[in-house]
Amino acid sequence: IIALDKNLVVIAEVKTRSTNYFGEPEAFVTKKKQAHLIKAANAYVDKNNLNFEVRFDIVSVLKKGETYKVNLIQNAFYPLVK
């Protein structure tokens, strides 16, 4: 998901699982996945000439029967400076 929150471009990765037996959904946003999201966000900001800071969120969804537990984790990770 790409959204605008005031003066921030928000890149939100949504992870859904039907069980947390192997861990919470957000645990599956690996460093490799984060690197892909950061690269894609940089390309999006550059292509659209946006002059905004970028925030990376995770939306964790756990389905239990007919109900869903949704957890928004703002600033879930930050781009690493090399």
PDB file of N, CA and C in Angstrom:
ATOM      1  N   ILE A   1       0.856  -1.170   0.000  1.00  0.00           N
ATOM      2  CA  ILE A   1       0.000   0.000   0.000  1.00  0.00           C
ATOM      3  C   ILE A   1       0.898   1.228   0.000  1.00  0.00           C
ATOM      4  N   ILE A   2       0.571   2.185  -0.860  1.00  0.00           N
ATOM      5  CA  ILE A   2       1.252   3.479  -0.863  1.00  0.00           C
ATOM      6  C   ILE A   2       0.207   4.523  -0.506  1.00  0.00           C
ATOM      7  N   ALA A   3       0.490   5.311   0.524  1.00  0.00           N
ATOM      8  CA  ALA A   3      -0.472   6.304   0.991  1.00  0.00           C
ATOM      9  C   ALA A   3       0.259   7.582   1.393  1.00  0.00           C
ATOM     10  N   LEU A   4      -0.499   8.645   1.512  1.00  0.00           N
ATOM     11  CA  LEU A   4       0.038   9.917   1.979  1.00  0.00           C
ATOM     12  C   LEU A   4      -0.564  10.220   3.338  1.00  0.00           C
ATOM     13  N   ASP A   5       0.277  10.458   4.339  1.00  0.00           N
ATOM     14  CA  ASP A   5      -0.155  10.798   5.693  1.00  0.00           C
ATOM     15  C   ASP A   5       0.478  12.136   6.039  1.00  0.00           C
ATOM     16  N   LYS A   6      -0.303  13.189   5.880  1.00  0.00           N
ATOM     17  CA  LYS A   6       0.182  14.557   6.031  1.00  0.00           C
ATOM     18  C   LYS A   6       1.344  14.779   5.072  1.00  0.00           C
ATOM     19  N   ASN A   7       2.554  14.949   5.572  1.00  0.00           N
ATOM     20  CA  ASN A   7       3.711  15.191   4.702  1.00  0.00           C
ATOM     21  C   ASN A   7       4.619  13.977   4.590  1.00  0.00           C
ATOM     22  N   LEU A   8       4.047  12.780   4.739  1.00  0.00           N
ATOM     23  CA  LEU A   8       4.822  11.547   4.653  1.00  0.00           C
ATOM     24  C   LEU A   8       4.231  10.621   3.597  1.00  0.00           C
ATOM     25  N   VAL A   9       5.102  10.032   2.802  1.00  0.00           N
ATOM     26  CA  VAL A   9       4.672   8.931   1.950  1.00  0.00           C
ATOM     27  C   VAL A   9       4.802   7.683   2.820  1.00  0.00           C
ATOM     28  N   VAL A  10       3.720   6.929   2.942  1.00  0.00           N
ATOM     29  CA  VAL A  10       3.721   5.726   3.766  1.00  0.00           C
ATOM     30  C   VAL A  10       3.686   4.505   2.857  1.00  0.00           C
ATOM     31  N   ILE A  11       4.671   3.648   3.022  1.00  0.00           N
ATOM     32  CA  ILE A  11       4.721   2.368   2.336  1.00  0.00           C
ATOM     33  C   ILE A  11       4.341   1.333   3.386  1.00  0.00           C
ATOM     34  N   ALA A  12       3.215   0.661   3.176  1.00  0.00           N
ATOM     35  CA  ALA A  12       2.729  -0.312   4.158  1.00  0.00           C
ATOM     36  C   ALA A  12       2.710  -1.704   3.541  1.00  0.00           C
ATOM     37  N   GLU A  13       3.403  -2.611   4.175  1.00  0.00           N
ATOM     38  CA  GLU A  13       3.390  -4.017   3.768  1.00  0.00           C
ATOM     39  C   GLU A  13       2.326  -4.726   4.597  1.00  0.00           C
ATOM     40  N   VAL A  14       1.414  -5.420   3.938  1.00  0.00           N
ATOM     41  CA  VAL A  14       0.341  -6.144   4.620  1.00  0.00           C
ATOM     42  C   VAL A  14       0.694  -7.628   4.634  1.00  0.00           C
ATOM     43  N   LYS A  15       0.730  -8.206   5.833  1.00  0.00           N
ATOM     44  CA  LYS A  15       0.998  -9.640   5.983  1.00  0.00           C
ATOM     45  C   LYS A  15      -0.188 -10.272   6.705  1.00  0.00           C
ATOM     46  N   THR A  16      -0.754 -11.297   6.085  1.00  0.00           N
ATOM     47  CA  THR A  16      -1.909 -11.997   6.648  1.00  0.00           C
ATOM     48  C   THR A  16      -1.553 -13.459   6.872  1.00  0.00           C
ATOM     49  N   ARG A  17      -1.959 -13.975   8.003  1.00  0.00           N
ATOM     50  CA  ARG A  17      -1.768 -15.390   8.324  1.00  0.00           C
ATOM     51  C   ARG A  17      -3.058 -15.906   8.976  1.00  0.00           C
ATOM     52  N   SER A  18      -3.287 -17.214   8.831  1.00  0.00           N
ATOM     53  CA  SER A  18      -4.467 -17.816   9.453  1.00  0.00           C
ATOM     54  C   SER A  18      -4.131 -18.403  10.824  1.00  0.00           C
ATOM     55  N   THR A  19      -2.854 -18.416  11.166  1.00  0.00           N
ATOM     56  CA  THR A  19      -2.430 -18.880  12.477  1.00  0.00           C
ATOM     57  C   THR A  19      -1.116 -18.181  12.834  1.00  0.00           C
ATOM     58  N   ASN A  20      -0.871 -18.057  14.116  1.00  0.00           N
ATOM     59  CA  ASN A  20       0.417 -17.504  14.539  1.00  0.00           C
ATOM     60  C   ASN A  20       1.319 -18.605  15.107  1.00  0.00           C
ATOM     61  N   TYR A  21       1.056 -19.830  14.700  1.00  0.00           N
ATOM     62  CA  TYR A  21       1.831 -20.981  15.161  1.00  0.00           C
ATOM     63  C   TYR A  21       3.333 -20.802  14.889  1.00  0.00           C
ATOM     64  N   PHE A  22       3.649 -20.249  13.732  1.00  0.00           N
ATOM     65  CA  PHE A  22       5.061 -20.043  13.367  1.00  0.00           C
ATOM     66  C   PHE A  22       5.527 -18.613  13.655  1.00  0.00           C
ATOM     67  N   GLY A  23       4.688 -17.796  14.255  1.00  0.00           N
ATOM     68  CA  GLY A  23       5.034 -16.416  14.579  1.00  0.00           C
ATOM     69  C   GLY A  23       3.968 -15.459  14.085  1.00  0.00           C
ATOM     70  N   GLU A  24       4.053 -14.258  14.570  1.00  0.00           N
ATOM     71  CA  GLU A  24       3.101 -13.222  14.151  1.00  0.00           C
ATOM     72  C   GLU A  24       3.357 -12.851  12.695  1.00  0.00           C
ATOM     73  N   PRO A  25       2.334 -12.399  11.980  1.00  0.00           N
ATOM     74  CA  PRO A  25       2.511 -12.069  10.564  1.00  0.00           C
ATOM     75  C   PRO A  25       3.658 -11.098  10.288  1.00  0.00           C
ATOM     76  N   GLU A  26       3.837 -10.108  11.144  1.00  0.00           N
ATOM     77  CA  GLU A  26       4.877  -9.102  10.902  1.00  0.00           C
ATOM     78  C   GLU A  26       6.286  -9.694  10.939  1.00  0.00           C
ATOM     79  N   ALA A  27       6.435 -10.840  11.592  1.00  0.00           N
ATOM     80  CA  ALA A  27       7.754 -11.488  11.656  1.00  0.00           C
ATOM     81  C   ALA A  27       8.209 -11.986  10.286  1.00  0.00           C
ATOM     82  N   PHE A  28       7.286 -12.061   9.339  1.00  0.00           N
ATOM     83  CA  PHE A  28       7.611 -12.566   8.006  1.00  0.00           C
ATOM     84  C   PHE A  28       8.015 -11.461   7.030  1.00  0.00           C
ATOM     85  N   VAL A  29       8.136 -10.234   7.528  1.00  0.00           N
ATOM     86  CA  VAL A  29       8.695  -9.154   6.717  1.00  0.00           C
ATOM     87  C   VAL A  29      10.199  -9.166   6.988  1.00  0.00           C
ATOM     88  N   THR A  30      10.890  -9.976   6.216  1.00  0.00           N
ATOM     89  CA  THR A  30      12.316 -10.217   6.422  1.00  0.00           C
ATOM     90  C   THR A  30      13.162  -9.015   5.988  1.00  0.00           C
ATOM     91  N   LYS A  31      14.434  -9.060   6.333  1.00  0.00           N
ATOM     92  CA  LYS A  31      15.368  -8.010   5.905  1.00  0.00           C
ATOM     93  C   LYS A  31      15.413  -7.924   4.381  1.00  0.00           C
ATOM     94  N   LYS A  32      15.337  -9.064   3.712  1.00  0.00           N
ATOM     95  CA  LYS A  32      15.343  -9.082   2.253  1.00  0.00           C
ATOM     96  C   LYS A  32      14.086  -8.388   1.709  1.00  0.00           C
ATOM     97  N   LYS A  33      12.925  -8.685   2.297  1.00  0.00           N
ATOM     98  CA  LYS A  33      11.672  -8.038   1.881  1.00  0.00           C
ATOM     99  C   LYS A  33      11.752  -6.540   2.151  1.00  0.00           C
ATOM    100  N   GLN A  34      12.314  -6.156   3.285  1.00  0.00           N
ATOM    101  CA  GLN A  34      12.478  -4.739   3.613  1.00  0.00           C
ATOM    102  C   GLN A  34      13.346  -4.052   2.565  1.00  0.00           C
ATOM    103  N   ALA A  35      14.419  -4.703   2.164  1.00  0.00           N
ATOM    104  CA  ALA A  35      15.312  -4.122   1.153  1.00  0.00           C
ATOM    105  C   ALA A  35      14.568  -3.914  -0.165  1.00  0.00           C
ATOM    106  N   HIS A  36      13.718  -4.862  -0.550  1.00  0.00           N
ATOM    107  CA  HIS A  36      12.920  -4.716  -1.780  1.00  0.00           C
ATOM    108  C   HIS A  36      11.942  -3.544  -1.658  1.00  0.00           C
ATOM    109  N   LEU A  37      11.308  -3.416  -0.496  1.00  0.00           N
ATOM    110  CA  LEU A  37      10.366  -2.316  -0.285  1.00  0.00           C
ATOM    111  C   LEU A  37      11.072  -0.962  -0.325  1.00  0.00           C
ATOM    112  N   ILE A  38      12.245  -0.888   0.266  1.00  0.00           N
ATOM    113  CA  ILE A  38      13.017   0.364   0.276  1.00  0.00           C
ATOM    114  C   ILE A  38      13.416   0.742  -1.146  1.00  0.00           C
ATOM    115  N   LYS A  39      13.877  -0.241  -1.916  1.00  0.00           N
ATOM    116  CA  LYS A  39      14.274   0.009  -3.304  1.00  0.00           C
ATOM    117  C   LYS A  39      13.069   0.481  -4.122  1.00  0.00           C
ATOM    118  N   ALA A  40      11.929  -0.177  -3.957  1.00  0.00           N
ATOM    119  CA  ALA A  40      10.719   0.208  -4.686  1.00  0.00           C
ATOM    120  C   ALA A  40      10.241   1.599  -4.274  1.00  0.00           C
ATOM    121  N   ALA A  41      10.325   1.905  -2.988  1.00  0.00           N
ATOM    122  CA  ALA A  41       9.908   3.224  -2.499  1.00  0.00           C
ATOM    123  C   ALA A  41      10.793   4.318  -3.088  1.00  0.00           C
ATOM    124  N   ASN A  42      12.097   4.079  -3.129  1.00  0.00           N
ATOM    125  CA  ASN A  42      13.020   5.055  -3.721  1.00  0.00           C
ATOM    126  C   ASN A  42      12.688   5.304  -5.184  1.00  0.00           C
ATOM    127  N   ALA A  43      12.411   4.234  -5.917  1.00  0.00           N
ATOM    128  CA  ALA A  43      12.065   4.371  -7.332  1.00  0.00           C
ATOM    129  C   ALA A  43      10.755   5.137  -7.500  1.00  0.00           C
ATOM    130  N   TYR A  44       9.782   4.854  -6.656  1.00  0.00           N
ATOM    131  CA  TYR A  44       8.475   5.532  -6.727  1.00  0.00           C
ATOM    132  C   TYR A  44       8.624   7.028  -6.446  1.00  0.00           C
ATOM    133  N   VAL A  45       9.363   7.355  -5.390  1.00  0.00           N
ATOM    134  CA  VAL A  45       9.568   8.765  -5.016  1.00  0.00           C
ATOM    135  C   VAL A  45      10.314   9.500  -6.128  1.00  0.00           C
ATOM    136  N   ASP A  46      11.357   8.879  -6.676  1.00  0.00           N
ATOM    137  CA  ASP A  46      12.130   9.499  -7.759  1.00  0.00           C
ATOM    138  C   ASP A  46      11.283   9.681  -9.017  1.00  0.00           C
ATOM    139  N   LYS A  47      10.574   8.649  -9.418  1.00  0.00           N
ATOM    140  CA  LYS A  47       9.771   8.697 -10.644  1.00  0.00           C
ATOM    141  C   LYS A  47       8.684   9.764 -10.576  1.00  0.00           C
ATOM    142  N   ASN A  48       8.116   9.958  -9.379  1.00  0.00           N
ATOM    143  CA  ASN A  48       7.023  10.917  -9.209  1.00  0.00           C
ATOM    144  C   ASN A  48       7.479  12.266  -8.669  1.00  0.00           C
ATOM    145  N   ASN A  49       8.802  12.460  -8.604  1.00  0.00           N
ATOM    146  CA  ASN A  49       9.379  13.728  -8.128  1.00  0.00           C
ATOM    147  C   ASN A  49       8.746  14.201  -6.817  1.00  0.00           C
ATOM    148  N   LEU A  50       8.627  13.294  -5.878  1.00  0.00           N
ATOM    149  CA  LEU A  50       8.026  13.629  -4.581  1.00  0.00           C
ATOM    150  C   LEU A  50       9.098  14.154  -3.636  1.00  0.00           C
ATOM    151  N   ASN A  51       8.743  15.173  -2.910  1.00  0.00           N
ATOM    152  CA  ASN A  51       9.656  15.761  -1.944  1.00  0.00           C
ATOM    153  C   ASN A  51       9.113  15.525  -0.535  1.00  0.00           C
ATOM    154  N   PHE A  52       8.916  14.249  -0.208  1.00  0.00           N
ATOM    155  CA  PHE A  52       8.370  13.860   1.088  1.00  0.00           C
ATOM    156  C   PHE A  52       9.297  12.847   1.748  1.00  0.00           C
ATOM    157  N   GLU A  53       9.245  12.826   3.069  1.00  0.00           N
ATOM    158  CA  GLU A  53       9.900  11.758   3.810  1.00  0.00           C
ATOM    159  C   GLU A  53       9.080  10.485   3.597  1.00  0.00           C
ATOM    160  N   VAL A  54       9.712   9.334   3.771  1.00  0.00           N
ATOM    161  CA  VAL A  54       9.035   8.051   3.601  1.00  0.00           C
ATOM    162  C   VAL A  54       9.023   7.309   4.930  1.00  0.00           C
ATOM    163  N   ARG A  55       7.872   6.730   5.241  1.00  0.00           N
ATOM    164  CA  ARG A  55       7.725   5.912   6.449  1.00  0.00           C
ATOM    165  C   ARG A  55       7.320   4.505   6.017  1.00  0.00           C
ATOM    166  N   PHE A  56       7.886   3.508   6.668  1.00  0.00           N
ATOM    167  CA  PHE A  56       7.578   2.121   6.357  1.00  0.00           C
ATOM    168  C   PHE A  56       6.781   1.503   7.503  1.00  0.00           C
ATOM    169  N   ASP A  57       5.566   1.078   7.193  1.00  0.00           N
ATOM    170  CA  ASP A  57       4.678   0.462   8.172  1.00  0.00           C
ATOM    171  C   ASP A  57       4.436  -0.994   7.802  1.00  0.00           C
ATOM    172  N   ILE A  58       3.971  -1.754   8.782  1.00  0.00           N
ATOM    173  CA  ILE A  58       3.499  -3.114   8.534  1.00  0.00           C
ATOM    174  C   ILE A  58       2.082  -3.210   9.071  1.00  0.00           C
ATOM    175  N   VAL A  59       1.189  -3.762   8.264  1.00  0.00           N
ATOM    176  CA  VAL A  59      -0.158  -4.078   8.711  1.00  0.00           C
ATOM    177  C   VAL A  59      -0.192  -5.594   8.882  1.00  0.00           C
ATOM    178  N   SER A  60      -0.349  -6.025  10.112  1.00  0.00           N
ATOM    179  CA  SER A  60      -0.356  -7.436  10.458  1.00  0.00           C
ATOM    180  C   SER A  60      -1.806  -7.882  10.636  1.00  0.00           C
ATOM    181  N   VAL A  61      -2.199  -8.920   9.885  1.00  0.00           N
ATOM    182  CA  VAL A  61      -3.574  -9.408   9.957  1.00  0.00           C
ATOM    183  C   VAL A  61      -3.533 -10.890  10.328  1.00  0.00           C
ATOM    184  N   LEU A  62      -4.224 -11.227  11.409  1.00  0.00           N
ATOM    185  CA  LEU A  62      -4.322 -12.607  11.861  1.00  0.00           C
ATOM    186  C   LEU A  62      -5.781 -13.012  11.816  1.00  0.00           C
ATOM    187  N   LYS A  63      -6.083 -14.011  10.978  1.00  0.00           N
ATOM    188  CA  LYS A  63      -7.463 -14.473  10.801  1.00  0.00           C
ATOM    189  C   LYS A  63      -7.715 -15.641  11.738  1.00  0.00           C
ATOM    190  N   LYS A  64      -8.752 -15.515  12.530  1.00  0.00           N
ATOM    191  CA  LYS A  64      -9.155 -16.600  13.431  1.00  0.00           C
ATOM    192  C   LYS A  64     -10.634 -16.848  13.212  1.00  0.00           C
ATOM    193  N   GLY A  65     -10.943 -17.910  12.480  1.00  0.00           N
ATOM    194  CA  GLY A  65     -12.340 -18.195  12.153  1.00  0.00           C
ATOM    195  C   GLY A  65     -12.890 -17.101  11.272  1.00  0.00           C
ATOM    196  N   GLU A  66     -13.954 -16.489  11.720  1.00  0.00           N
ATOM    197  CA  GLU A  66     -14.596 -15.409  10.968  1.00  0.00           C
ATOM    198  C   GLU A  66     -14.153 -14.028  11.442  1.00  0.00           C
ATOM    199  N   THR A  67     -13.202 -13.958  12.362  1.00  0.00           N
ATOM    200  CA  THR A  67     -12.740 -12.673  12.879  1.00  0.00           C
ATOM    201  C   THR A  67     -11.292 -12.418  12.454  1.00  0.00           C
ATOM    202  N   TYR A  68     -10.929 -11.156  12.498  1.00  0.00           N
ATOM    203  CA  TYR A  68      -9.587 -10.731  12.119  1.00  0.00           C
ATOM    204  C   TYR A  68      -9.015  -9.842  13.215  1.00  0.00           C
ATOM    205  N   LYS A  69      -7.767 -10.056  13.531  1.00  0.00           N
ATOM    206  CA  LYS A  69      -7.030  -9.171  14.439  1.00  0.00           C
ATOM    207  C   LYS A  69      -6.065  -8.378  13.566  1.00  0.00           C
ATOM    208  N   VAL A  70      -6.237  -7.062  13.531  1.00  0.00           N
ATOM    209  CA  VAL A  70      -5.414  -6.194  12.691  1.00  0.00           C
ATOM    210  C   VAL A  70      -4.545  -5.323  13.588  1.00  0.00           C
ATOM    211  N   ASN A  71      -3.261  -5.286  13.270  1.00  0.00           N
ATOM    212  CA  ASN A  71      -2.315  -4.486  14.047  1.00  0.00           C
ATOM    213  C   ASN A  71      -1.495  -3.623  13.082  1.00  0.00           C
ATOM    214  N   LEU A  72      -1.550  -2.312  13.250  1.00  0.00           N
ATOM    215  CA  LEU A  72      -0.748  -1.383  12.456  1.00  0.00           C
ATOM    216  C   LEU A  72       0.522  -1.063  13.226  1.00  0.00           C
ATOM    217  N   ILE A  73       1.659  -1.335  12.598  1.00  0.00           N
ATOM    218  CA  ILE A  73       2.952  -1.035  13.211  1.00  0.00           C
ATOM    219  C   ILE A  73       3.589   0.081  12.389  1.00  0.00           C
ATOM    220  N   GLN A  74       3.526   1.297  12.927  1.00  0.00           N
ATOM    221  CA  GLN A  74       4.119   2.436  12.234  1.00  0.00           C
ATOM    222  C   GLN A  74       5.625   2.452  12.468  1.00  0.00           C
ATOM    223  N   ASN A  75       6.350   2.967  11.466  1.00  0.00           N
ATOM    224  CA  ASN A  75       7.820   3.008  11.560  1.00  0.00           C
ATOM    225  C   ASN A  75       8.379   1.632  11.902  1.00  0.00           C
ATOM    226  N   ALA A  76       7.889   0.621  11.210  1.00  0.00           N
ATOM    227  CA  ALA A  76       8.274  -0.760  11.500  1.00  0.00           C
ATOM    228  C   ALA A  76       9.748  -1.026  11.215  1.00  0.00           C
ATOM    229  N   PHE A  77      10.283  -0.322  10.229  1.00  0.00           N
ATOM    230  CA  PHE A  77      11.710  -0.443   9.926  1.00  0.00           C
ATOM    231  C   PHE A  77      12.175   0.799   9.210  1.00  0.00           C
ATOM    232  N   TYR A  78      13.486   0.979   9.160  1.00  0.00           N
ATOM    233  CA  TYR A  78      14.090   2.164   8.550  1.00  0.00           C
ATOM    234  C   TYR A  78      15.105   1.743   7.496  1.00  0.00           C
ATOM    235  N   PRO A  79      15.249   2.549   6.451  1.00  0.00           N
ATOM    236  CA  PRO A  79      16.292   2.238   5.467  1.00  0.00           C
ATOM    237  C   PRO A  79      17.662   2.325   6.121  1.00  0.00           C
ATOM    238  N   LEU A  80      18.536   1.400   5.776  1.00  0.00           N
ATOM    239  CA  LEU A  80      19.893   1.417   6.312  1.00  0.00           C
ATOM    240  C   LEU A  80      20.759   2.319   5.429  1.00  0.00           C
ATOM    241  N   VAL A  81      21.594   3.093   6.075  1.00  0.00           N
ATOM    242  CA  VAL A  81      22.521   3.956   5.363  1.00  0.00           C
ATOM    243  C   VAL A  81      23.807   3.178   5.169  1.00  0.00           C
ATOM    244  N   LYS A  82      24.259   3.112   3.909  1.00  0.00           N
ATOM    245  CA  LYS A  82      25.501   2.379   3.618  1.00  0.00           C
ATOM    246  C   LYS A  82      26.628   3.334   3.332  1.00  0.00           C
TER     247      LYS A  82
END
